């Protein structure tokens, strides 16, 4: 459809940024060569990439359309369960399971769109929160298929790309990086396409958007479907990487829904680089806190990320990217000017 | 057949009837003024026409096609859109992007950008195309509203107080623009508080009071109508014995 | 008979839901903020009552007053330091500030008190009245009575006192309230304090039949929101009616569905209510 037609040419401004991002991705790709392939840091960085990709997927609806979803765990968990169940019961490759998961997530997003798209702001957040929780309840109680509260383990297999199975974390690093690059490209493409214009219109004034001919429901639906599919696909990568999960791990509000939105918000909601920056700050910090205390103080890492969230919102609700910009401008000019950047 | 036909239309909010059994029609190529005291239901009438407010009763036809149940974007696609009285631009987007959003209704992005630039040229805003809408002055914002509406290539464009807060010179500019656009085939309905502007520009005037049409006719007829002078202009004007045609700026 | 029993249980439990939801509605009504952290204050109230019972030997029904006072003071501070700065911020900031607060409070409790489930012993804990074939559990009944009492107190406060009227004025039209000489910031602080304090009170009175742990609030989040949305966000009386409705839906659906699916029914009701109630859409005044 026309909403998804490729922008014919990049604007003059976008080209150097594209090069910069390509260079960043290339640099990121060689990082694990210098790290112990079994080691702690590869694991942490892989998780960082996974959450950056998730944040970017959330950014498509949360950032571009300002639809603040607190229920993205629904899609994440659907992907995780779909591929793992197919793998356990039919030996199906997770790569195929990934597409099944994406398809199911799209169905879930379609079903949810009907009751939730008329809602705005807080109400949308509440409805999506309840939707994610509903799926967690289902996963907990549908024991025959999901294993219930006990959770599922990904069967052990020899290293194989086709089965997305590796003993060491390093290959997952590259898979996660590829996922991040892909989702970022999709985000960028949507942002600069006709759909991006329509979503910005929805974000800034939904009524006015409708009146000048934007089918706001359809714009939100496209964004939501793409975001859901991407989130489900990353969910598959995540569980292949972690081997084991239960309903709380993949359908949880704090563990998934809030965390992936947090990544986008801490970095900079609606920006291309925001989720990457956010994940680079949030995930390693959480891991460091856990490692420093060897997990002795339960709740500390979550406490820390809650505190980061509050701090970022109080200091600069538009995230670290905006904060850096403010600081840089502030250093160059009068310090008092920074306040005007806030809303 | 008229371009726009409204028959017995009513809009209610809870117990309040904002538009009450309203009927009128607009011919292609006309400029129709919609006037009335504050709270007469003018903006609600516009909202009803473009699909933002639901008509509880009555029918609205555009080119003979009933609009009942259509969402605003479908009505825009059929050729009717409006500007917003309180200016509802996409404030963080550039002026150009605001207008591109409207142009996307008819064409793909690359063409929409080109058309948007042409429209901005047309309304005299080419110089500020790249600025965020929030940076503009109020008169400029009103022009962006018009440009965004024009970019949807409407058959009929509803202008809600685009001349509020304009200087006389700026107003002349808008009046000339609307006339030109009419000559190119666009039909206008405009809500305007500024009497001289609306009287000189309109071919026909509709007067609303408490959601009902109380008068309709050529500007000079309406200006002499005692009902209008009483209901709309109230004591102040009745006492001075002046019709709206001689209104002060 | 089974149905009647379920209705009675639902009514008694739902009354408490109603009272713990009042604060959520009050805060929304007065400052237009949906407090996602609301359930964490319920948890705090339960802990206060538990400690009051463990160290002072206070029955939770009395400890509830201590819960109210302490959490009220804490809530005023939270409003002043965290909520006030984001009242004019975009909704995404408002949503995630309170979500962040929820995470911080839950995990602070986890660090301070551990993950154990704690319960109290009271003489009436396992006793009940029998009315014909219907069993009326004493702890349910006492909690219900206390909840209604506190709900009535809040109602009286809002309707009958000058401060309460000022608070309602602030909710209706902050601008006009300011012009009338009402200190709206103080009203916000008070509303937040009373709102979360009341929830803490409700948490304390249900302690005799429940256990407290840092994550106990998560069971109540959707419950409270459902109650409030059913009754109409911003309405105090609505929250009580909504709470009772939620309690009844919960206990009646337990007759039909397995216990694990009890909440699922609620989630579905919640989403449907949000979608179908026109109040669920941001209200715009027609010009």
mmCIF file of N, CA, C and O in Angstrom, chain C residues 175-231:
data_model
loop_
_atom_site.group_PDB
_atom_site.id
_atom_site.type_symbol
_atom_site.label_atom_id
_atom_site.label_comp_id
_atom_site.label_asym_id
_atom_site.label_seq_id
_atom_site.Cartn_x
_atom_site.Cartn_y
_atom_site.Cartn_z
ATOM 1 N N UNK C 175 -8.292 26.387 37.912
ATOM 2 C CA UNK C 175 -8.091 27.811 37.695
ATOM 3 C C UNK C 175 -8.997 28.633 38.602
ATOM 4 O O UNK C 175 -8.547 29.534 39.314
ATOM 5 N N UNK C 176 -10.280 28.267 38.574
ATOM 6 C CA UNK C 176 -11.235 28.996 39.401
ATOM 7 C C UNK C 176 -10.898 28.832 40.876
ATOM 8 O O UNK C 176 -11.007 29.777 41.654
ATOM 9 N N UNK C 177 -10.460 27.624 41.246
ATOM 10 C CA UNK C 177 -10.115 27.366 42.639
ATOM 11 C C UNK C 177 -8.991 28.297 43.077
ATOM 12 O O UNK C 177 -9.023 28.870 44.165
ATOM 13 N N UNK C 178 -7.995 28.444 42.196
ATOM 14 C CA UNK C 178 -6.876 29.334 42.513
ATOM 15 C C UNK C 178 -7.376 30.759 42.702
ATOM 16 O O UNK C 178 -6.984 31.456 43.637
ATOM 17 N N UNK C 179 -8.277 31.169 41.817
ATOM 18 C CA UNK C 179 -8.809 32.527 41.907
ATOM 19 C C UNK C 179 -9.601 32.739 43.191
ATOM 20 O O UNK C 179 -9.660 33.833 43.717
ATOM 21 N N UNK C 180 -10.206 31.633 43.668
ATOM 22 C CA UNK C 180 -10.984 31.733 44.904
ATOM 23 C C UNK C 180 -10.074 31.752 46.132
ATOM 24 O O UNK C 180 -10.543 31.716 47.266
ATOM 25 N N UNK C 181 -8.781 31.693 45.914
ATOM 26 C CA UNK C 181 -7.853 31.728 47.035
ATOM 27 C C UNK C 181 -7.524 30.360 47.609
ATOM 28 O O UNK C 181 -6.992 30.253 48.701
ATOM 29 N N UNK C 182 -7.882 29.307 46.868
ATOM 30 C CA UNK C 182 -7.556 27.961 47.351
ATOM 31 C C UNK C 182 -6.114 27.646 46.963
ATOM 32 O O UNK C 182 -5.697 27.874 45.828
ATOM 33 N N UNK C 183 -5.363 27.130 47.918
ATOM 34 C CA UNK C 183 -3.999 26.721 47.653
ATOM 35 C C UNK C 183 -4.052 25.351 46.969
ATOM 36 O O UNK C 183 -4.122 24.316 47.629
ATOM 37 N N UNK C 184 -4.049 25.346 45.643
ATOM 38 C CA UNK C 184 -4.282 24.076 44.933
ATOM 39 C C UNK C 184 -3.145 23.085 45.157
ATOM 40 O O UNK C 184 -3.365 21.887 45.171
ATOM 41 N N UNK C 185 -1.940 23.616 45.351
ATOM 42 C CA UNK C 185 -0.829 22.691 45.601
ATOM 43 C C UNK C 185 -1.040 21.930 46.901
ATOM 44 O O UNK C 185 -0.759 20.734 46.983
ATOM 45 N N UNK C 186 -1.529 22.647 47.910
ATOM 46 C CA UNK C 186 -1.806 21.984 49.175
ATOM 47 C C UNK C 186 -2.916 20.947 48.972
ATOM 48 O O UNK C 186 -2.875 19.844 49.527
ATOM 49 N N UNK C 187 -3.913 21.306 48.167
ATOM 50 C CA UNK C 187 -5.012 20.378 47.906
ATOM 51 C C UNK C 187 -4.492 19.116 47.218
ATOM 52 O O UNK C 187 -4.910 18.003 47.520
ATOM 53 N N UNK C 188 -3.584 19.299 46.277
ATOM 54 C CA UNK C 188 -3.009 18.132 45.600
ATOM 55 C C UNK C 188 -2.294 17.235 46.594
ATOM 56 O O UNK C 188 -2.439 16.016 46.584
ATOM 57 N N UNK C 189 -1.515 17.882 47.468
ATOM 58 C CA UNK C 189 -0.742 17.113 48.450
ATOM 59 C C UNK C 189 -1.704 16.329 49.343
ATOM 60 O O UNK C 189 -1.540 15.142 49.586
ATOM 61 N N UNK C 190 -2.723 17.030 49.821
ATOM 62 C CA UNK C 190 -3.694 16.400 50.711
ATOM 63 C C UNK C 190 -4.426 15.262 50.007
ATOM 64 O O UNK C 190 -4.612 14.187 50.565
ATOM 65 N N UNK C 191 -4.837 15.529 48.770
ATOM 66 C CA UNK C 191 -5.595 14.510 48.049
ATOM 67 C C UNK C 191 -4.741 13.267 47.857
ATOM 68 O O UNK C 191 -5.208 12.132 48.036
ATOM 69 N N UNK C 192 -3.497 13.475 47.505
ATOM 70 C CA UNK C 192 -2.622 12.318 47.306
ATOM 71 C C UNK C 192 -2.427 11.587 48.633
ATOM 72 O O UNK C 192 -2.519 10.368 48.709
ATOM 73 N N UNK C 193 -2.178 12.366 49.699
ATOM 74 C CA UNK C 193 -1.980 11.756 51.012
ATOM 75 C C UNK C 193 -3.208 10.983 51.462
ATOM 76 O O UNK C 193 -3.112 9.818 51.874
ATOM 77 N N UNK C 194 -4.368 11.608 51.367
ATOM 78 C CA UNK C 194 -5.603 10.936 51.789
ATOM 79 C C UNK C 194 -5.845 9.711 50.909
ATOM 80 O O UNK C 194 -6.204 8.636 51.392
ATOM 81 N N UNK C 195 -5.598 9.876 49.622
ATOM 82 C CA UNK C 195 -5.832 8.774 48.680
ATOM 83 C C UNK C 195 -5.011 7.548 49.025
ATOM 84 O O UNK C 195 -5.542 6.450 49.176
ATOM 85 N N UNK C 196 -3.706 7.737 49.178
ATOM 86 C CA UNK C 196 -2.869 6.569 49.454
ATOM 87 C C UNK C 196 -3.039 6.114 50.904
ATOM 88 O O UNK C 196 -2.949 4.919 51.204
ATOM 89 N N UNK C 197 -3.323 7.061 51.813
ATOM 90 C CA UNK C 197 -3.548 6.684 53.202
ATOM 91 C C UNK C 197 -4.764 5.785 53.336
ATOM 92 O O UNK C 197 -4.746 4.786 54.063
ATOM 93 N N UNK C 198 -5.797 6.111 52.606
ATOM 94 C CA UNK C 198 -7.020 5.319 52.646
ATOM 95 C C UNK C 198 -6.762 3.909 52.126
ATOM 96 O O UNK C 198 -7.273 2.918 52.666
ATOM 97 N N UNK C 199 -5.956 3.829 51.085
ATOM 98 C CA UNK C 199 -5.598 2.522 50.550
ATOM 99 C C UNK C 199 -4.816 1.711 51.580
ATOM 100 O O UNK C 199 -5.035 0.514 51.743
ATOM 101 N N UNK C 200 -3.920 2.407 52.287
ATOM 102 C CA UNK C 200 -3.143 1.737 53.326
ATOM 103 C C UNK C 200 -4.078 1.227 54.421
ATOM 104 O O UNK C 200 -3.922 0.113 54.933
ATOM 105 N N UNK C 201 -5.062 2.041 54.750
ATOM 106 C CA UNK C 201 -6.064 1.645 55.744
ATOM 107 C C UNK C 201 -6.772 0.369 55.281
ATOM 108 O O UNK C 201 -6.900 -0.601 56.022
ATOM 109 N N UNK C 202 -7.196 0.388 54.046
ATOM 110 C CA UNK C 202 -7.867 -0.790 53.479
ATOM 111 C C UNK C 202 -6.958 -2.007 53.494
ATOM 112 O O UNK C 202 -7.407 -3.125 53.766
ATOM 113 N N UNK C 203 -5.686 -1.788 53.219
ATOM 114 C CA UNK C 203 -4.741 -2.899 53.251
ATOM 115 C C UNK C 203 -4.648 -3.493 54.641
ATOM 116 O O UNK C 203 -4.614 -4.716 54.820
ATOM 117 N N UNK C 204 -4.636 -2.615 55.640
ATOM 118 C CA UNK C 204 -4.498 -3.090 57.013
ATOM 119 C C UNK C 204 -5.704 -3.916 57.450
ATOM 120 O O UNK C 204 -5.544 -4.963 58.076
ATOM 121 N N UNK C 205 -6.903 -3.487 57.084
ATOM 122 C CA UNK C 205 -8.083 -4.204 57.594
ATOM 123 C C UNK C 205 -8.270 -5.563 56.927
ATOM 124 O O UNK C 205 -8.997 -6.413 57.451
ATOM 125 N N UNK C 206 -7.624 -5.785 55.793
ATOM 126 C CA UNK C 206 -7.755 -7.121 55.187
ATOM 127 C C UNK C 206 -6.635 -8.056 55.635
ATOM 128 O O UNK C 206 -6.637 -9.230 55.314
ATOM 129 N N UNK C 207 -5.693 -7.517 56.405
ATOM 130 C CA UNK C 207 -4.586 -8.354 56.854
ATOM 131 C C UNK C 207 -5.042 -9.581 57.643
ATOM 132 O O UNK C 207 -4.453 -10.655 57.499
ATOM 133 N N UNK C 208 -6.094 -9.489 58.477
ATOM 134 C CA UNK C 208 -6.513 -10.688 59.201
ATOM 135 C C UNK C 208 -6.863 -11.871 58.307
ATOM 136 O O UNK C 208 -6.789 -13.011 58.768
ATOM 137 N N UNK C 209 -7.257 -11.661 57.076
ATOM 138 C CA UNK C 209 -7.554 -12.837 56.249
ATOM 139 C C UNK C 209 -6.605 -12.993 55.066
ATOM 140 O O UNK C 209 -6.826 -13.807 54.197
ATOM 141 N N UNK C 210 -5.558 -12.187 55.032
ATOM 142 C CA UNK C 210 -4.599 -12.320 53.925
ATOM 143 C C UNK C 210 -3.180 -12.326 54.470
ATOM 144 O O UNK C 210 -2.955 -12.122 55.657
ATOM 145 N N UNK C 211 -2.234 -12.546 53.576
ATOM 146 C CA UNK C 211 -0.835 -12.416 53.971
ATOM 147 C C UNK C 211 -0.247 -11.235 53.231
ATOM 148 O O UNK C 211 -0.742 -10.838 52.178
ATOM 149 N N UNK C 212 0.804 -10.674 53.824
ATOM 150 C CA UNK C 212 1.447 -9.547 53.173
ATOM 151 C C UNK C 212 2.839 -9.954 52.701
ATOM 152 O O UNK C 212 3.550 -10.688 53.366
ATOM 153 N N UNK C 213 3.173 -9.494 51.495
ATOM 154 C CA UNK C 213 4.512 -9.665 50.944
ATOM 155 C C UNK C 213 4.747 -8.462 50.045
ATOM 156 O O UNK C 213 3.793 -7.771 49.676
ATOM 157 N N UNK C 214 5.993 -8.205 49.660
ATOM 158 C CA UNK C 214 6.250 -6.989 48.873
ATOM 159 C C UNK C 214 5.467 -6.925 47.563
ATOM 160 O O UNK C 214 5.185 -5.841 47.070
ATOM 161 N N UNK C 215 5.120 -8.083 47.006
ATOM 162 C CA UNK C 215 4.451 -8.044 45.709
ATOM 163 C C UNK C 215 2.938 -8.182 45.831
ATOM 164 O O UNK C 215 2.254 -8.361 44.835
ATOM 165 N N UNK C 216 2.408 -8.090 47.056
ATOM 166 C CA UNK C 216 0.965 -8.290 47.226
ATOM 167 C C UNK C 216 0.174 -7.274 46.399
ATOM 168 O O UNK C 216 -0.912 -7.563 45.902
ATOM 169 N N UNK C 217 0.756 -6.096 46.211
ATOM 170 C CA UNK C 217 0.058 -5.059 45.460
ATOM 171 C C UNK C 217 -0.279 -5.474 44.049
ATOM 172 O O UNK C 217 -1.307 -5.078 43.493
ATOM 173 N N UNK C 218 0.591 -6.297 43.444
ATOM 174 C CA UNK C 218 0.373 -6.642 42.039
ATOM 175 C C UNK C 218 -0.950 -7.384 41.837
ATOM 176 O O UNK C 218 -1.506 -7.358 40.743
ATOM 177 N N UNK C 219 -1.443 -8.049 42.918
ATOM 178 C CA UNK C 219 -2.745 -8.706 42.773
ATOM 179 C C UNK C 219 -3.879 -7.693 42.716
ATOM 180 O O UNK C 219 -4.997 -8.021 42.354
ATOM 181 N N UNK C 220 -3.573 -6.498 43.161
ATOM 182 C CA UNK C 220 -4.648 -5.510 43.300
ATOM 183 C C UNK C 220 -4.672 -4.464 42.195
ATOM 184 O O UNK C 220 -5.644 -3.745 42.049
ATOM 185 N N UNK C 221 -3.571 -4.393 41.431
ATOM 186 C CA UNK C 221 -3.472 -3.317 40.451
ATOM 187 C C UNK C 221 -4.684 -3.313 39.521
ATOM 188 O O UNK C 221 -5.439 -2.341 39.437
ATOM 189 N N UNK C 222 -4.865 -4.447 38.850
ATOM 190 C CA UNK C 222 -5.942 -4.482 37.861
ATOM 191 C C UNK C 222 -7.310 -4.416 38.540
ATOM 192 O O UNK C 222 -8.232 -3.772 38.049
ATOM 193 N N UNK C 223 -7.393 -5.074 39.722
ATOM 194 C CA UNK C 223 -8.636 -4.991 40.499
ATOM 195 C C UNK C 223 -9.069 -3.551 40.736
ATOM 196 O O UNK C 223 -10.208 -3.163 40.495
ATOM 197 N N UNK C 224 -8.121 -2.777 41.229
ATOM 198 C CA UNK C 224 -8.446 -1.386 41.570
ATOM 199 C C UNK C 224 -8.823 -0.589 40.329
ATOM 200 O O UNK C 224 -9.779 0.165 40.340
ATOM 201 N N UNK C 225 -8.024 -0.782 39.291
ATOM 202 C CA UNK C 225 -8.321 -0.022 38.089
ATOM 203 C C UNK C 225 -9.677 -0.422 37.519
ATOM 204 O O UNK C 225 -10.433 0.425 37.042
ATOM 205 N N UNK C 226 -9.990 -1.710 37.599
ATOM 206 C CA UNK C 226 -11.287 -2.142 37.104
ATOM 207 C C UNK C 226 -12.400 -1.484 37.918
ATOM 208 O O UNK C 226 -13.367 -0.969 37.359
ATOM 209 N N UNK C 227 -12.221 -1.493 39.242
ATOM 210 C CA UNK C 227 -13.240 -0.894 40.108
ATOM 211 C C UNK C 227 -13.442 0.576 39.748
ATOM 212 O O UNK C 227 -14.568 1.047 39.591
ATOM 213 N N UNK C 228 -12.327 1.270 39.592
ATOM 214 C CA UNK C 228 -12.399 2.707 39.356
ATOM 215 C C UNK C 228 -12.989 3.020 37.981
ATOM 216 O O UNK C 228 -13.795 3.933 37.826
ATOM 217 N N UNK C 229 -12.593 2.229 36.998
ATOM 218 C CA UNK C 229 -13.103 2.501 35.656
ATOM 219 C C UNK C 229 -14.584 2.124 35.556
ATOM 220 O O UNK C 229 -15.371 2.820 34.912
ATOM 221 N N UNK C 230 -14.967 1.037 36.244
ATOM 222 C CA UNK C 230 -16.385 0.663 36.272
ATOM 223 C C UNK C 230 -17.216 1.796 36.864
ATOM 224 O O UNK C 230 -18.287 2.121 36.362
ATOM 225 N N UNK C 231 -16.703 2.393 37.930
ATOM 226 C CA UNK C 231 -17.474 3.426 38.620
ATOM 227 C C UNK C 231 -17.310 4.795 38.008
ATOM 228 O O UNK C 231 -18.026 5.717 38.361
#
